[in-house]
């Protein structure tokens, strides 16, 4: 029987046999959702009673259309039909909610079971560090993706810190270096892994080393060392064309400023390069005359000069 069934008057005469025949198959029907009896006003009391009993026994019917004005049976049909459809609709809705809740519960339980299994796997999985030979849980592994080697977190932190102190760049896998395979050069440890074992100061120092090496190893970039004697770190000047016209240079580390064109350790604030060069030339000439006078007259220099 299809989801929507309509009884045609020509096939359902006033005798109760048609309605009774339909009534006999309703209790066992598992697919019927809608039953339209509005086009069958000639159903007699026997047919109505038979349909009444069978519809009450059906558990899938939700929509019932009736129009039976004979002997007040319309009220009867609407009443028991409404009760039955309401019951079935509630059961269907409750079943759907229960099914969805069960699916959500099963999914959550599956996730929790997987989490517990993975946590237990991590707890029980013990590895041996190839550097210090100590055992450590797998969740404390410093894994080097580039070559697949694993070492403990403590050894990794000490190794990276030593690389910073010695300014070893790039930082190579210690296991690859120990293997000494000429055909397979040591893998370079990624920046993310290096920074993960360093504190804030260590991260700053490593990024500083990376920047310096990037500047000094690029043949298209000119650089110079900071003129501050307490700093002396590489400072980028730009390309050859840019550097040729550069005057004021500021160190990105200590913020010391000097004039690159005049080749002086300080910046001649308030004067142009030409004015500063003229002043320096005159000052050097004055110093030479002073030295000459000291020698000719036999003056003794102050030890503090």
XYZ file of C-alpha atoms in Angstrom:
305
model
C 0.000 0.000 0.000
C 1.488 3.420 -0.923
C 2.149 6.169 1.631
C -1.088 7.990 0.688
C -4.226 5.844 0.108
C -7.539 7.234 -1.211
C -10.657 5.152 -1.413
C -12.643 5.820 -4.639
C -16.467 5.656 -4.233
C -16.825 3.412 -7.293
C -14.592 0.844 -5.636
C -16.112 1.166 -2.197
C -19.913 0.644 -2.386
C -22.320 1.291 0.408
C -22.083 -2.297 1.522
C -19.493 -2.733 4.246
C -17.374 -5.284 2.323
C -15.082 -2.646 0.759
C -14.400 -0.838 4.013
C -14.068 -4.152 5.849
C -11.551 -5.390 3.270
C -9.485 -2.251 3.799
C -9.827 -2.564 7.548
C -8.401 -6.103 7.474
C -5.059 -4.946 6.005
C -4.573 -1.780 8.077
C -3.286 -3.300 11.365
C -0.322 -5.065 9.690
C 0.569 -2.239 7.301
C 3.972 -0.721 8.099
C 4.171 1.934 5.381
C 0.849 3.773 5.480
C 1.194 7.409 6.540
C -1.932 9.057 5.077
C -5.457 7.689 4.600
C -7.966 9.836 2.682
C -11.622 8.806 3.171
C -13.094 12.206 2.324
C -14.250 10.988 -1.105
C -16.209 8.091 0.375
C -19.277 9.516 2.125
C -21.271 6.304 1.663
C -19.459 4.141 4.211
C -22.102 2.607 6.476
C -21.922 1.964 10.209
C -20.435 -1.501 9.780
C -17.625 -0.154 7.617
C -17.016 2.706 9.999
C -16.785 0.332 12.979
C -14.423 -1.985 11.108
C -12.177 0.913 10.076
C -12.336 2.309 13.606
C -10.955 -0.868 15.116
C -8.286 -1.419 12.446
C -7.031 2.180 12.466
C -6.582 2.002 16.239
C -4.367 -1.045 15.701
C -2.207 0.718 13.073
C 1.022 2.358 14.286
C 2.190 4.327 11.231
C -0.846 6.365 10.201
C -0.415 10.090 10.908
C -2.805 11.841 8.477
C -6.508 10.864 8.251
C -9.017 12.714 6.075
C -12.684 11.803 6.780
C -16.056 13.117 5.698
C -18.740 10.698 6.924
C -21.937 12.643 7.729
C -24.159 9.594 7.998
C -25.771 9.053 11.426
C -23.269 11.317 13.131
C -20.413 8.948 12.301
C -18.264 11.895 11.191
C -17.812 12.878 14.818
C -16.932 9.329 15.769
C -14.445 8.932 12.927
C -12.793 12.271 13.590
C -12.536 11.533 17.289
C -10.895 8.083 17.171
C -8.954 9.037 14.015
C -7.517 12.096 15.687
C -6.549 10.157 18.794
C -4.870 7.445 16.752
C -2.989 9.852 14.463
C -1.885 11.949 17.411
C -0.626 8.867 19.210
C 1.247 7.635 16.135
C 2.730 11.080 15.451
C 3.947 11.350 19.038
C 5.373 7.837 18.898
C 7.102 8.600 15.610
C 8.513 11.881 16.931
C 9.622 10.264 20.174
C 11.247 7.428 18.274
C 13.116 9.883 16.048
C 14.350 11.850 19.057
C 15.375 8.661 20.801
C 17.198 7.480 17.689
C 19.107 10.748 17.324
C 19.988 10.865 21.011
C 21.234 7.301 20.816
C 23.362 8.134 17.768
C 24.867 11.154 19.540
C 25.506 9.074 22.636
C 27.160 6.311 20.627
C 29.341 8.850 18.794
C 30.428 10.546 22.018
C 31.121 7.203 23.656
C 33.211 6.196 20.646
C 35.232 9.417 20.923
C 35.793 8.958 24.635
C 36.842 5.369 24.079
C 39.306 6.478 21.391
C 40.709 9.204 23.674
C 41.149 6.736 26.508
C 42.824 4.274 24.184
C 45.226 6.899 22.850
C 46.014 8.191 26.366
C 46.742 4.651 27.507
C 48.929 4.127 24.438
C 50.955 7.239 25.260
C 51.315 6.206 28.884
C 52.499 2.725 28.043
C 54.742 3.703 25.113
C 58.277 4.206 26.410
C 61.189 5.179 24.164
C 64.941 5.317 24.717
C 66.772 8.541 23.904
C 69.701 7.897 21.526
C 71.673 10.726 23.154
C 71.353 10.168 26.911
C 70.052 6.542 26.744
C 67.329 7.363 29.271
C 63.759 6.154 28.872
C 60.977 8.656 28.336
C 57.253 8.541 27.368
C 56.429 8.983 23.724
C 54.406 12.124 24.458
C 57.663 13.818 25.577
C 59.349 13.197 22.241
C 61.204 15.845 20.251
C 60.467 14.534 16.771
C 62.483 15.775 13.784
C 60.183 15.490 10.772
C 62.905 15.966 8.194
C 64.690 12.710 9.042
C 62.328 10.951 11.463
C 64.738 10.864 14.434
C 63.372 11.141 17.991
C 65.167 12.375 21.076
C 63.953 13.315 24.532
C 62.780 16.857 25.198
C 65.555 17.546 27.724
C 68.362 16.638 25.323
C 66.712 18.636 22.568
C 66.553 21.776 24.732
C 70.212 21.431 25.755
C 71.339 20.776 22.183
C 69.513 23.795 20.761
C 70.812 26.014 23.575
C 74.377 24.916 22.782
C 73.778 25.765 19.119
C 72.784 29.275 20.171
C 75.839 29.697 22.376
C 78.176 28.558 19.602
C 76.095 30.384 16.962
C 75.910 27.161 14.934
C 73.649 27.768 11.981
C 71.700 25.966 10.680
C 70.891 23.667 13.585
C 71.406 20.101 12.353
C 69.923 16.884 13.692
C 72.334 15.477 16.299
C 71.516 11.892 15.323
C 72.295 12.554 11.663
C 75.550 14.240 12.620
C 76.545 11.304 14.802
C 75.831 8.864 11.951
C 78.356 10.639 9.726
C 76.757 9.450 6.506
C 78.482 11.292 3.665
C 75.814 10.361 1.146
C 72.988 11.635 3.357
C 73.795 15.045 4.861
C 72.310 15.873 8.284
C 68.772 17.166 8.319
C 68.079 20.762 9.336
C 65.750 21.108 12.322
C 62.791 23.339 11.496
C 62.370 26.741 13.116
C 59.080 25.731 14.804
C 60.695 22.754 16.529
C 63.692 24.817 17.646
C 61.536 27.562 19.135
C 59.328 25.013 20.921
C 62.118 24.055 23.368
C 63.368 27.600 24.034
C 62.232 30.238 26.492
C 61.455 33.777 25.355
C 65.063 34.953 25.572
C 66.310 31.867 23.730
C 63.764 32.417 20.966
C 64.872 36.031 20.575
C 68.526 35.034 20.303
C 67.854 32.296 17.759
C 65.761 34.565 15.544
C 68.564 37.108 15.757
C 71.050 34.510 14.507
C 68.711 33.591 11.658
C 68.425 37.229 10.644
C 72.178 37.794 10.713
C 72.848 34.723 8.584
C 70.155 35.725 6.123
C 71.800 39.126 5.705
C 75.403 37.947 5.451
C 74.692 35.011 3.122
C 72.680 36.919 0.507
C 74.992 38.065 -2.311
C 72.472 40.641 -3.517
C 72.441 42.494 -0.198
C 75.129 44.783 1.199
C 75.604 44.946 4.935
C 77.903 46.481 7.491
C 78.540 45.969 11.167
C 77.115 48.358 13.709
C 79.580 51.159 14.547
C 78.692 50.902 18.218
C 81.673 49.034 19.746
C 79.355 47.409 22.286
C 77.132 45.974 19.531
C 78.888 45.310 16.219
C 76.048 43.212 14.785
C 75.377 42.986 11.025
C 73.075 45.687 9.703
C 71.520 45.514 6.247
C 72.129 48.462 3.932
C 70.072 47.212 0.984
C 71.126 46.461 -2.574
C 74.331 47.888 -4.040
C 72.409 50.757 -5.633
C 70.543 51.548 -2.437
C 73.687 51.369 -0.321
C 75.610 53.774 -2.575
C 73.185 56.595 -1.776
C 72.744 55.737 1.892
C 73.719 58.242 4.564
C 72.062 57.694 7.939
C 72.037 54.090 9.188
C 70.277 52.890 12.343
C 71.204 49.599 13.974
C 68.041 47.495 14.508
C 69.494 46.012 17.692
C 70.933 48.909 19.713
C 69.497 51.814 17.629
C 72.920 53.461 17.293
C 73.020 55.883 14.351
C 75.947 56.719 12.098
C 76.719 58.072 8.631
C 77.705 55.384 6.166
C 78.687 57.831 3.403
C 81.063 59.777 5.623
C 82.434 56.540 7.085
C 82.106 57.839 10.603
C 81.016 56.126 13.786
C 78.403 58.760 14.613
C 75.719 60.718 12.810
C 76.474 64.405 12.116
C 73.132 65.724 13.275
C 72.251 69.175 11.939
C 74.829 69.253 9.138
C 75.045 67.832 5.652
C 77.636 65.318 4.604
C 79.506 68.022 2.655
C 79.571 70.354 5.670
C 80.703 67.563 7.928
C 83.474 66.534 5.521
C 84.722 70.124 5.326
C 84.677 70.469 9.106
C 86.523 67.175 9.570
C 89.166 68.176 7.005
C 89.742 71.518 8.705
C 89.826 69.840 12.103
C 92.391 67.290 10.900
C 94.562 70.100 9.518
C 94.351 71.916 12.848
C 95.378 68.735 14.653
C 98.365 68.380 12.331
C 99.461 71.958 12.996
C 99.110 71.389 16.713
C 101.256 68.279 16.540
C 103.869 70.152 14.527
C 103.959 72.999 17.046
C 104.324 70.587 19.968
C 107.292 68.919 18.310
C 108.984 72.192 17.263
C 108.609 73.890 20.627
C 109.360 70.798 22.688
C 106.103 70.868 24.581
C 105.235 67.927 26.787
C 101.885 66.254 26.099
C 99.418 65.628 28.887
C 99.356 61.901 29.723
C 95.579 62.021 29.682
C 95.416 63.087 26.032
